[in-house]
CSV table of N, CA and C in Angstrom, one decimal:
chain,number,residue,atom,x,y,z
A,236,UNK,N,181.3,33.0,10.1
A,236,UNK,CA,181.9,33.6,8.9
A,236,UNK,C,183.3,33.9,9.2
A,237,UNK,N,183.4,34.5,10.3
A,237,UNK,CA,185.0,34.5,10.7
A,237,UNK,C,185.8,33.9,10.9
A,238,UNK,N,185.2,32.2,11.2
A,238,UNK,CA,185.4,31.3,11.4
A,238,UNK,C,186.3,30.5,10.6
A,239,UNK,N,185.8,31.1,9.1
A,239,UNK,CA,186.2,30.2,7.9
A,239,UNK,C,187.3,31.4,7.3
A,240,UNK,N,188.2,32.6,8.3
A,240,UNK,CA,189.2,33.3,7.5
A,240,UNK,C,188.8,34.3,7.0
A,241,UNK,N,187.3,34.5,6.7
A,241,UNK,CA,187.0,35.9,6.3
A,241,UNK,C,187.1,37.2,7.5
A,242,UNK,N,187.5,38.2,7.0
A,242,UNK,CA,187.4,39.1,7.7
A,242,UNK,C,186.4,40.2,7.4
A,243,UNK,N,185.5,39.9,8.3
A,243,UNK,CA,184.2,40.4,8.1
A,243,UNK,C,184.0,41.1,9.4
A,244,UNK,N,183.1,42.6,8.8
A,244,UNK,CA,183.1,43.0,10.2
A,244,UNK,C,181.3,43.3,10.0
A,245,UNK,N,180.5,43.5,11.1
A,245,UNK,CA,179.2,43.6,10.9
A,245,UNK,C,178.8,44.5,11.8
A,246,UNK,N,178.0,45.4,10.6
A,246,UNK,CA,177.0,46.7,11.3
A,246,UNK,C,176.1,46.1,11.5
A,247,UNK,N,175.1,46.2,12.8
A,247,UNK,CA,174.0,45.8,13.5
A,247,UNK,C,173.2,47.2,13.7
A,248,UNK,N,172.0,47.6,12.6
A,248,UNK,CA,171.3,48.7,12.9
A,248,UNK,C,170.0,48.2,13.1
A,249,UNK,N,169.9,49.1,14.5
A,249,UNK,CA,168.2,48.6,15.2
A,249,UNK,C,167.8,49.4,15.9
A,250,UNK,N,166.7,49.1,17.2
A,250,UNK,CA,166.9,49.7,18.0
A,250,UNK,C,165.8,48.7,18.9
A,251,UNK,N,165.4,49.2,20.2
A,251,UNK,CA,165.0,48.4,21.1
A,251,UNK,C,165.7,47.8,22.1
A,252,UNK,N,164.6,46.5,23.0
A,252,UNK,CA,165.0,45.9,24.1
A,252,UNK,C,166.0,45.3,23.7
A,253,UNK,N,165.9,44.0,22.7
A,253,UNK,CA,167.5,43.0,22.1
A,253,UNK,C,168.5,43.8,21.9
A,254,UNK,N,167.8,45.0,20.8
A,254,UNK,CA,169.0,45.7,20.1
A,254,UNK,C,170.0,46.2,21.5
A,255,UNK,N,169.9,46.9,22.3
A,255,UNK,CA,170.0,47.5,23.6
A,255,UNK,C,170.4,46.3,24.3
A,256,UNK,N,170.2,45.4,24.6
A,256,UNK,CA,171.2,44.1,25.1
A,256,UNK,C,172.3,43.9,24.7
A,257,UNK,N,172.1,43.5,23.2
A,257,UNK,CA,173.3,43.1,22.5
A,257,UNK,C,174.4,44.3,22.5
A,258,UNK,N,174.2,45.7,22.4
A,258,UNK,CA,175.0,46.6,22.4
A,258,UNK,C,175.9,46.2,24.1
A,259,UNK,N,175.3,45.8,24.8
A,259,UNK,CA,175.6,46.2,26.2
A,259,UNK,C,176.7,45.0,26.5
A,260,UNK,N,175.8,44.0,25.9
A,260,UNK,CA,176.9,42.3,26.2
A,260,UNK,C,178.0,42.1,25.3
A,261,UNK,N,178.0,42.9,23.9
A,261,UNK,CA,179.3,42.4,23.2
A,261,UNK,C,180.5,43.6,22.9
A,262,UNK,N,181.5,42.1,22.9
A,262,UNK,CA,183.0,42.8,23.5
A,262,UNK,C,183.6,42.5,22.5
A,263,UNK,N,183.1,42.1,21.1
A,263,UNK,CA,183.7,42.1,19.9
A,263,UNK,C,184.3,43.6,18.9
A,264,UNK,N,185.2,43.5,18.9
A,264,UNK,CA,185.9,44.9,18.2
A,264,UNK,C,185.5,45.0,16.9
A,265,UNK,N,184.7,44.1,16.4
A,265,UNK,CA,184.6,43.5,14.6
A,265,UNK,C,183.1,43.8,14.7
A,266,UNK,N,182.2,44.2,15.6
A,266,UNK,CA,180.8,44.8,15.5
A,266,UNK,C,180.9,46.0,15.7
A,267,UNK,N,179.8,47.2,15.4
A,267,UNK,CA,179.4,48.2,14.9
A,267,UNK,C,178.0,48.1,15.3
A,268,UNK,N,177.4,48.8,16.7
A,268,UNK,CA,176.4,49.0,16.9
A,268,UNK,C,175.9,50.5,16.3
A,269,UNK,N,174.7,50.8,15.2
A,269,UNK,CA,174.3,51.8,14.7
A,269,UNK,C,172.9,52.0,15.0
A,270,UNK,N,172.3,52.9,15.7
A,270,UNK,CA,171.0,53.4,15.8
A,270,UNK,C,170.2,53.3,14.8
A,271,UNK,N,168.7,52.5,14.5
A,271,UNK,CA,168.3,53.2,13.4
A,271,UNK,C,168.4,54.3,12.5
A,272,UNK,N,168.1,54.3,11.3
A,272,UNK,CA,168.2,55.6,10.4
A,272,UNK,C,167.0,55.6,10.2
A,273,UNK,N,166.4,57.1,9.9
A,273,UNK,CA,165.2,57.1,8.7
A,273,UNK,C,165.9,56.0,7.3
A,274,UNK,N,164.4,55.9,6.7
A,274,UNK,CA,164.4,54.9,5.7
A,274,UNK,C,165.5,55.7,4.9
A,275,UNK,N,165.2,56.8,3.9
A,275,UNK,CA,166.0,57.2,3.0
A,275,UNK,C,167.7,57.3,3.2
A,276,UNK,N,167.9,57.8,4.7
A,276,UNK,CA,169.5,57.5,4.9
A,276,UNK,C,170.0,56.0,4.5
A,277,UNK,N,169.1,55.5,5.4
A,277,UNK,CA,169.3,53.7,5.5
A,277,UNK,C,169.5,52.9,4.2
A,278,UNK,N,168.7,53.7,3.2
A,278,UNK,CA,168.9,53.4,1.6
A,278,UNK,C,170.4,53.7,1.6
A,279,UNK,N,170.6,54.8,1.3
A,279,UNK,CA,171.8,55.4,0.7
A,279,UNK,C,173.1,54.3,1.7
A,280,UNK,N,173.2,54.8,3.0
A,280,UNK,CA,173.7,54.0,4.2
A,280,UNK,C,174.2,53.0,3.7
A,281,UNK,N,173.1,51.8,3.1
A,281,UNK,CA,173.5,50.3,2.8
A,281,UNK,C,174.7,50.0,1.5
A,282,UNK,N,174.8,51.3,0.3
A,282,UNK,CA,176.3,51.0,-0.6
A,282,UNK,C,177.5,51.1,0.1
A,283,UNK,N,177.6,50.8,1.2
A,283,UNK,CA,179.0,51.4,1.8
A,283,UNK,C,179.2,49.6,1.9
A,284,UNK,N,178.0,48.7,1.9
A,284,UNK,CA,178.2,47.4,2.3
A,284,UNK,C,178.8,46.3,1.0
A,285,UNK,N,179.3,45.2,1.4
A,285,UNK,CA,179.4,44.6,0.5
A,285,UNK,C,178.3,43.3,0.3
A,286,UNK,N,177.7,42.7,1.4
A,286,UNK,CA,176.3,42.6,1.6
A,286,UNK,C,175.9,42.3,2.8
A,287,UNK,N,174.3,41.8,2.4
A,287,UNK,CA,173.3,42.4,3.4
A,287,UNK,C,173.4,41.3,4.2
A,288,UNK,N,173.1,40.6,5.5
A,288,UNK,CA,172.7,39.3,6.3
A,288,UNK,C,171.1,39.6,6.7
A,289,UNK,N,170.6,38.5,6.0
A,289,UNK,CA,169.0,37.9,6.6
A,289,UNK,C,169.1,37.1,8.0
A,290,UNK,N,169.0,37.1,8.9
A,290,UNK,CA,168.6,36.4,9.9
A,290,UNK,C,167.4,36.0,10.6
A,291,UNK,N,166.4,35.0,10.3
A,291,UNK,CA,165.3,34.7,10.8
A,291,UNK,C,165.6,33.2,12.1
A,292,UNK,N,164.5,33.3,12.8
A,292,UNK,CA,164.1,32.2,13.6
A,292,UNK,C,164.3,30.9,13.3
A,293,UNK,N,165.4,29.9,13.5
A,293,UNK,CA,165.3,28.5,12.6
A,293,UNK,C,163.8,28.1,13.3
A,294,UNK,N,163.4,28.2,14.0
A,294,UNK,CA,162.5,27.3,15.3
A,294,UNK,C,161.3,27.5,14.6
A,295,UNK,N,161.0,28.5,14.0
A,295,UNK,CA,159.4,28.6,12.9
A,295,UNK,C,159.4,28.0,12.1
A,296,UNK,N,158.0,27.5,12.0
A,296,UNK,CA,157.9,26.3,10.4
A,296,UNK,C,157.3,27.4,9.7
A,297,UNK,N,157.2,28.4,9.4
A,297,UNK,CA,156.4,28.8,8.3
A,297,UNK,C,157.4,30.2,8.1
A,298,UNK,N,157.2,29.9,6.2
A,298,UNK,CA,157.8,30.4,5.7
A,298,UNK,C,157.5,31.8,5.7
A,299,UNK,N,159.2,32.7,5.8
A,299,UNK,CA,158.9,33.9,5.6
A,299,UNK,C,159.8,34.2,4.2
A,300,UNK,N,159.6,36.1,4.5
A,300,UNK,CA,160.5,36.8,3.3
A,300,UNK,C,160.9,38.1,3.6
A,301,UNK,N,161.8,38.1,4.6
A,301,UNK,CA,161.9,39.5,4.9
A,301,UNK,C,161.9,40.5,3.8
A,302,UNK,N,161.7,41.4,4.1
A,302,UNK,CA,161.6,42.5,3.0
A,302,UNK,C,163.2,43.4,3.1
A,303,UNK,N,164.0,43.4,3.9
A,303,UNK,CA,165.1,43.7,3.9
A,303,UNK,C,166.4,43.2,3.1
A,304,UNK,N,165.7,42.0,2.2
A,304,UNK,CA,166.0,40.9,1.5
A,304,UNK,C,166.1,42.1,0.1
A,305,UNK,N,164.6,42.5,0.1
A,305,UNK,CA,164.9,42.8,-1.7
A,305,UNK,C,165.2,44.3,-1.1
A,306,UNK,N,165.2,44.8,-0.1
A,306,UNK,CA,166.1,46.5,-0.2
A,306,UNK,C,167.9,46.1,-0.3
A,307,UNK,N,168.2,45.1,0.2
A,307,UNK,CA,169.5,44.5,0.0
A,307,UNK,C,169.9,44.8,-1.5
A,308,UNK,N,169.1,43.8,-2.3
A,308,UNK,CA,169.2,43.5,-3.9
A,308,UNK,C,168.9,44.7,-4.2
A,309,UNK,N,168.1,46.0,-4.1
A,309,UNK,CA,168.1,46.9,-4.7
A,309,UNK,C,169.4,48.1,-4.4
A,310,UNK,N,169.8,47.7,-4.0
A,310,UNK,CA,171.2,48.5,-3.4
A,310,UNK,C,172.2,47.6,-3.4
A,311,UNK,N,172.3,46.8,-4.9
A,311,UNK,CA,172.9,46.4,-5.2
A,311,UNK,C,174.0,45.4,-4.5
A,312,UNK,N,173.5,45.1,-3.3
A,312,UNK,CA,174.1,44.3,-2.6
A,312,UNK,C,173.9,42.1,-2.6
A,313,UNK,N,175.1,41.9,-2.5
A,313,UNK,CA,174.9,40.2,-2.3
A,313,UNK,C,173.7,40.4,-0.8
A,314,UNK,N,173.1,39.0,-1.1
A,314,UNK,CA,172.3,38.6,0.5
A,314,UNK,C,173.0,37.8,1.0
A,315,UNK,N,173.1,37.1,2.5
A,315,UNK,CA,173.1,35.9,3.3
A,315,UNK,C,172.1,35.6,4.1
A,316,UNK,N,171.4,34.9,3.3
A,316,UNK,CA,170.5,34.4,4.4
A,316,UNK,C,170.1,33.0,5.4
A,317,UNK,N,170.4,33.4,6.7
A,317,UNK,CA,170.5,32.2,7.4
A,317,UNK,C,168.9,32.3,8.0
A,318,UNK,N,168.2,31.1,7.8
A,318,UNK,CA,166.7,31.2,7.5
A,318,UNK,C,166.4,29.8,7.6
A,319,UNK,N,164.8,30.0,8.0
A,319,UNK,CA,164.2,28.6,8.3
A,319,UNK,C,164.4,27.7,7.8
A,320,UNK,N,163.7,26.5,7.9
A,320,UNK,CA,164.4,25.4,7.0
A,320,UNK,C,162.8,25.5,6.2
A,321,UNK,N,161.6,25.8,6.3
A,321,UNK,CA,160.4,25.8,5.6
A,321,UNK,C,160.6,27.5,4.4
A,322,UNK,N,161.5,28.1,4.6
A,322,UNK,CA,161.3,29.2,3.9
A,322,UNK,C,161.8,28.8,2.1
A,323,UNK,N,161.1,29.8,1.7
A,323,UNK,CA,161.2,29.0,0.0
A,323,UNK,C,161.4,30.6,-0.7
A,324,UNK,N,162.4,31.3,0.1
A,324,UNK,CA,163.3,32.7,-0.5
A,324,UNK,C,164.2,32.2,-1.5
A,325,UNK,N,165.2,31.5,-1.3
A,325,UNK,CA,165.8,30.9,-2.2
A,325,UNK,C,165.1,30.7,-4.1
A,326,UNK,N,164.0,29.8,-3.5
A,326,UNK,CA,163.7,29.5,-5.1
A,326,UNK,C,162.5,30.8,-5.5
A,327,UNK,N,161.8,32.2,-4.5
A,327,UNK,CA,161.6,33.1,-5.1
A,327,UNK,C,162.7,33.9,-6.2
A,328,UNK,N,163.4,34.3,-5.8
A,328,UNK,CA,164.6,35.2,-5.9
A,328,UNK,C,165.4,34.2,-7.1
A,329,UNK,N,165.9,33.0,-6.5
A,329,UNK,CA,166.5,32.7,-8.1
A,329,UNK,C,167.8,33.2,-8.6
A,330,UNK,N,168.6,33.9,-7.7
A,330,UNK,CA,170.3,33.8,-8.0
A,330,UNK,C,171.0,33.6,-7.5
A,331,UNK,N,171.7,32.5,-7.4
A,331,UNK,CA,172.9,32.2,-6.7
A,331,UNK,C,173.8,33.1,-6.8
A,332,UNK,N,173.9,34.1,-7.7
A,332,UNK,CA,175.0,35.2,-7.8
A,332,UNK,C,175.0,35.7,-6.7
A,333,UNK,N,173.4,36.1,-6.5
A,333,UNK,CA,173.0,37.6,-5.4
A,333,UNK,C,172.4,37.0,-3.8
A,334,UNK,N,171.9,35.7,-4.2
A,334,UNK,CA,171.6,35.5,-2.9
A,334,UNK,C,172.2,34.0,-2.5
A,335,UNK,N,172.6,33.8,-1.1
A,335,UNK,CA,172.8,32.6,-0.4
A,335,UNK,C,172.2,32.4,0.7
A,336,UNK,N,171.1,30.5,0.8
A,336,UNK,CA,170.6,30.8,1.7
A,336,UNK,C,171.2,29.8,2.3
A,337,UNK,N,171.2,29.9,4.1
A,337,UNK,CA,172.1,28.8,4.6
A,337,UNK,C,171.0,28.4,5.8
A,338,UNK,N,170.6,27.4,5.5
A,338,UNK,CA,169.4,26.7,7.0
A,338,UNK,C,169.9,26.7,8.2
A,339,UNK,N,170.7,27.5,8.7
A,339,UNK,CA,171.6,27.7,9.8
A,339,UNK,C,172.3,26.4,10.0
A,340,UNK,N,173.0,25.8,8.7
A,340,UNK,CA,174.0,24.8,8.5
A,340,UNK,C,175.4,25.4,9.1
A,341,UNK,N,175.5,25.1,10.6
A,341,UNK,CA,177.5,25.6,10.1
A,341,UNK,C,178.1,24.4,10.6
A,342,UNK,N,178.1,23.2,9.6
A,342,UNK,CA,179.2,22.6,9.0
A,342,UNK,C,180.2,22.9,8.7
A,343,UNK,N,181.5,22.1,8.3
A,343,UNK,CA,182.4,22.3,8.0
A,343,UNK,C,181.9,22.9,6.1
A,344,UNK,N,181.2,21.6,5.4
A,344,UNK,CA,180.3,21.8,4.2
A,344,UNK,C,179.6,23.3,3.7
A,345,UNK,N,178.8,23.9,5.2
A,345,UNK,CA,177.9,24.8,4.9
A,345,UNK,C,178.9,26.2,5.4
A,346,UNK,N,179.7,26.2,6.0
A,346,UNK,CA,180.6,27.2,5.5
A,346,UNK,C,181.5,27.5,4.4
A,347,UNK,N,182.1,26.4,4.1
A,347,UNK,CA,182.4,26.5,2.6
A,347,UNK,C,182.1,27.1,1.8
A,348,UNK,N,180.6,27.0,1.6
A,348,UNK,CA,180.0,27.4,0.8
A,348,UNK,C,179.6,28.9,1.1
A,349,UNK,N,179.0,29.0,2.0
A,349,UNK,CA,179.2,30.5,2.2
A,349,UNK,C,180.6,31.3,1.7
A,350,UNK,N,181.7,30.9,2.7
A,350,UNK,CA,182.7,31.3,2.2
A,350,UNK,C,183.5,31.3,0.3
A,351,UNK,N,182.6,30.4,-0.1
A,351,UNK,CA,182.8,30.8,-1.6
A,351,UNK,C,182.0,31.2,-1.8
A,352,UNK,N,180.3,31.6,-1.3
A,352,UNK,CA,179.4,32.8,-2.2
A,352,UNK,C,180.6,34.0,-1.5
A,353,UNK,N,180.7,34.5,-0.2
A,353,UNK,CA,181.6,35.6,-0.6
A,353,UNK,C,182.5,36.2,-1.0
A,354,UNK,N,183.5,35.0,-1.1
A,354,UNK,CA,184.6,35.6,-1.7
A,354,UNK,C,184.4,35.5,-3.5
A,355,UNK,N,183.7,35.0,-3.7
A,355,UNK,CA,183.3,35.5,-5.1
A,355,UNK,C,183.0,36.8,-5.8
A,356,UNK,N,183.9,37.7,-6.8
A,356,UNK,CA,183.7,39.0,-6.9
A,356,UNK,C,182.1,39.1,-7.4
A,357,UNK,N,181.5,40.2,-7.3
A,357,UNK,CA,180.3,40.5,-7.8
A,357,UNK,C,180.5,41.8,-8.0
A,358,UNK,N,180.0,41.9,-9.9
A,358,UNK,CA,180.1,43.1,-9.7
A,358,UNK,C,179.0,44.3,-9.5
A,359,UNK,N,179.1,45.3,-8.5
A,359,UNK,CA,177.5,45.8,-8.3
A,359,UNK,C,177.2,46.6,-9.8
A,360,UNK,N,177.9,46.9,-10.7
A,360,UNK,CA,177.7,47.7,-12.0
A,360,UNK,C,176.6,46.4,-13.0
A,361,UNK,N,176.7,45.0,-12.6
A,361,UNK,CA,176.2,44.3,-13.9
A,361,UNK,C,175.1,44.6,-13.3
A,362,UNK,N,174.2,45.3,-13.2
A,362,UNK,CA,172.8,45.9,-13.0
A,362,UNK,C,171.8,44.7,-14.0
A,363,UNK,N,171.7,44.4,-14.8
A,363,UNK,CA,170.8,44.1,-15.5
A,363,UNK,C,170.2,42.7,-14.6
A,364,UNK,N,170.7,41.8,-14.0
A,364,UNK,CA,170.2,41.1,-12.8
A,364,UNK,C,168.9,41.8,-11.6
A,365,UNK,N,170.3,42.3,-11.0
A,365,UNK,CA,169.6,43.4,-10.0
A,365,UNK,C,168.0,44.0,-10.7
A,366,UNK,N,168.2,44.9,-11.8
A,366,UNK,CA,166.9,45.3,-12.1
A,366,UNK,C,165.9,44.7,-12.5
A,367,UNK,N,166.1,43.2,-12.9
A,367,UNK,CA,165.2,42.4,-13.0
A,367,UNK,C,164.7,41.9,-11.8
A,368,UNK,N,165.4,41.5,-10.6
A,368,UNK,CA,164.5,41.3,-9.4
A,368,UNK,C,164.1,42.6,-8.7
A,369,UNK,N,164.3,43.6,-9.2
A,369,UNK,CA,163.7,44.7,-8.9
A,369,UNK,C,162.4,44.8,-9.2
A,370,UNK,N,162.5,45.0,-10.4
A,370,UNK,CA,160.9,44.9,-11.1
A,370,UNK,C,160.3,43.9,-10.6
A,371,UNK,N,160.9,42.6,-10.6
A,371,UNK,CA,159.8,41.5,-10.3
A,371,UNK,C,159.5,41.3,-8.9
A,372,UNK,N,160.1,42.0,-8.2
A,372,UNK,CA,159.9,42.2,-6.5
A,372,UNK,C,159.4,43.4,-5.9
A,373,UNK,N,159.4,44.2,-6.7
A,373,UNK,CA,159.1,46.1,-6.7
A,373,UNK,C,157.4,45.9,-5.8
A,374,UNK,N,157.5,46.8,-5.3
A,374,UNK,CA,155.7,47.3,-4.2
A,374,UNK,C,154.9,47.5,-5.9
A,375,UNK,N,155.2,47.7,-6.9
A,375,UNK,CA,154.3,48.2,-8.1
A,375,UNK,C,153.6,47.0,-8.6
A,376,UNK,N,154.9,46.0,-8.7
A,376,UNK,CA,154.3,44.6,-9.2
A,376,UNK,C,153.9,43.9,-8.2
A,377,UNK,N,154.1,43.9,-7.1
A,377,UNK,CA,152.9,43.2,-6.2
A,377,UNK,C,152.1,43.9,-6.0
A,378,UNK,N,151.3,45.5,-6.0
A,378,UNK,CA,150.1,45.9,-6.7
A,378,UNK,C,149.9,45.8,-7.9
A,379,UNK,N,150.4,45.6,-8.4
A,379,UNK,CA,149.4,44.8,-10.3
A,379,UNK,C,149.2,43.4,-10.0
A,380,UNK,N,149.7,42.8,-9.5
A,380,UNK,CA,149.1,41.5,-8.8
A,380,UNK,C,148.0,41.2,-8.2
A,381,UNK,N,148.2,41.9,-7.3
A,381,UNK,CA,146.9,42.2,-6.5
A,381,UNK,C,145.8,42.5,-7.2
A,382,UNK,N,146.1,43.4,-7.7
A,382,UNK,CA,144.8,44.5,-8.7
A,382,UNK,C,144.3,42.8,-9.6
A,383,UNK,N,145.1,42.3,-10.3
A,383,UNK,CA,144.8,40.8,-11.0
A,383,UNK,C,143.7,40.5,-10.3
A,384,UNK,N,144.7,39.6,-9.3
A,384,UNK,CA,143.8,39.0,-8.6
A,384,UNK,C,142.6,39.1,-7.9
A,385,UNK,N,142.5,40.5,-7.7
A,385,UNK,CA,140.8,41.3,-7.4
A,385,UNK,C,140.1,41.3,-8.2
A,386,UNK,N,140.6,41.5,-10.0
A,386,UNK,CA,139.5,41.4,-10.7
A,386,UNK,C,139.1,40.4,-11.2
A,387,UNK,N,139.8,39.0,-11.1
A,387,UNK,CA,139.5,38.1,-11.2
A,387,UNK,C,138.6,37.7,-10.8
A,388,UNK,N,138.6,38.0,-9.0
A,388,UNK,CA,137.7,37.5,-8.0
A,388,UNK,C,136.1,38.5,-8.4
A,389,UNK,N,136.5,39.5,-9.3
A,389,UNK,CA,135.1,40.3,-9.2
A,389,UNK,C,133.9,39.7,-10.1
């Protein structure tokens, strides 16, 4: 991302063996190693961003969906997601506004494009997006789902 002119700097909150590596080995002035937070900080924590990065395994065939994905969107943040090439987040989610997903393409092509999902303004106030993938991704509506599909099966 830096690559392509953006000046981007990235908070890395974790904790652990990797996390504890990575703090130890990088000499970059443009990272921000942060300790885990309780969840509720970690909510509030994430408006200070302008967005979130998904990073998964390219090496897995099977599709995931981090869930850090939709706390991103609910805290009204853009996503990047650099993710499998079997993952099918993209056509869950359904906005190019809010989300970008990059198959760990770095092309000259596939930064481009990144570099134009970011620098594209977004504004976090047009809510009415956002609250739609809220609802439609919310822990409530994957319990009414569920509950469906149980009584179906009964």
């Amino acid at each position: 991302i830096r690559g392509v002119g953006l000046d981007v700097r990235l908070t890395v909150m974790s904790s652990g063996g990797i996390y504890e590596k990575m703090k130890e080995e990088s000499n970059h002035d443009w990272i921000l190693f942060k300790d885990r937070l309780p969840r509720s900080e970690y909510i509030s924590y994430l408006e200070n961003f302008d967005f979130g990065l998904v990073v998964t395994d390219g090496s897995v065939n099977l599709p995931t969906f981090p869930s850090k994905t939709l706390e991103y969107i609910a805290s009204g943040l853009k996503v990047v997601c650099f993710i499998e090439e079997a993952s099918d987040i993209a056509e869950s989610i359904n906005s190019r506004r809010i989300l970008h997903c990059n198959k760990f393409d770095s092309s000259p092509g596939g930064l481009r494009e990144l570099q134009s999902f970011l620098s594209d303004e977004f504004n976090k106030s047009d809510v009415e997006e956002i609250l739609e993938l809220r609802a439609r991704f919310s822990v409530k509506a994957a319990a009414v789902e569920l509950l469906k599909i149980a009584s179906i099966k009964s």
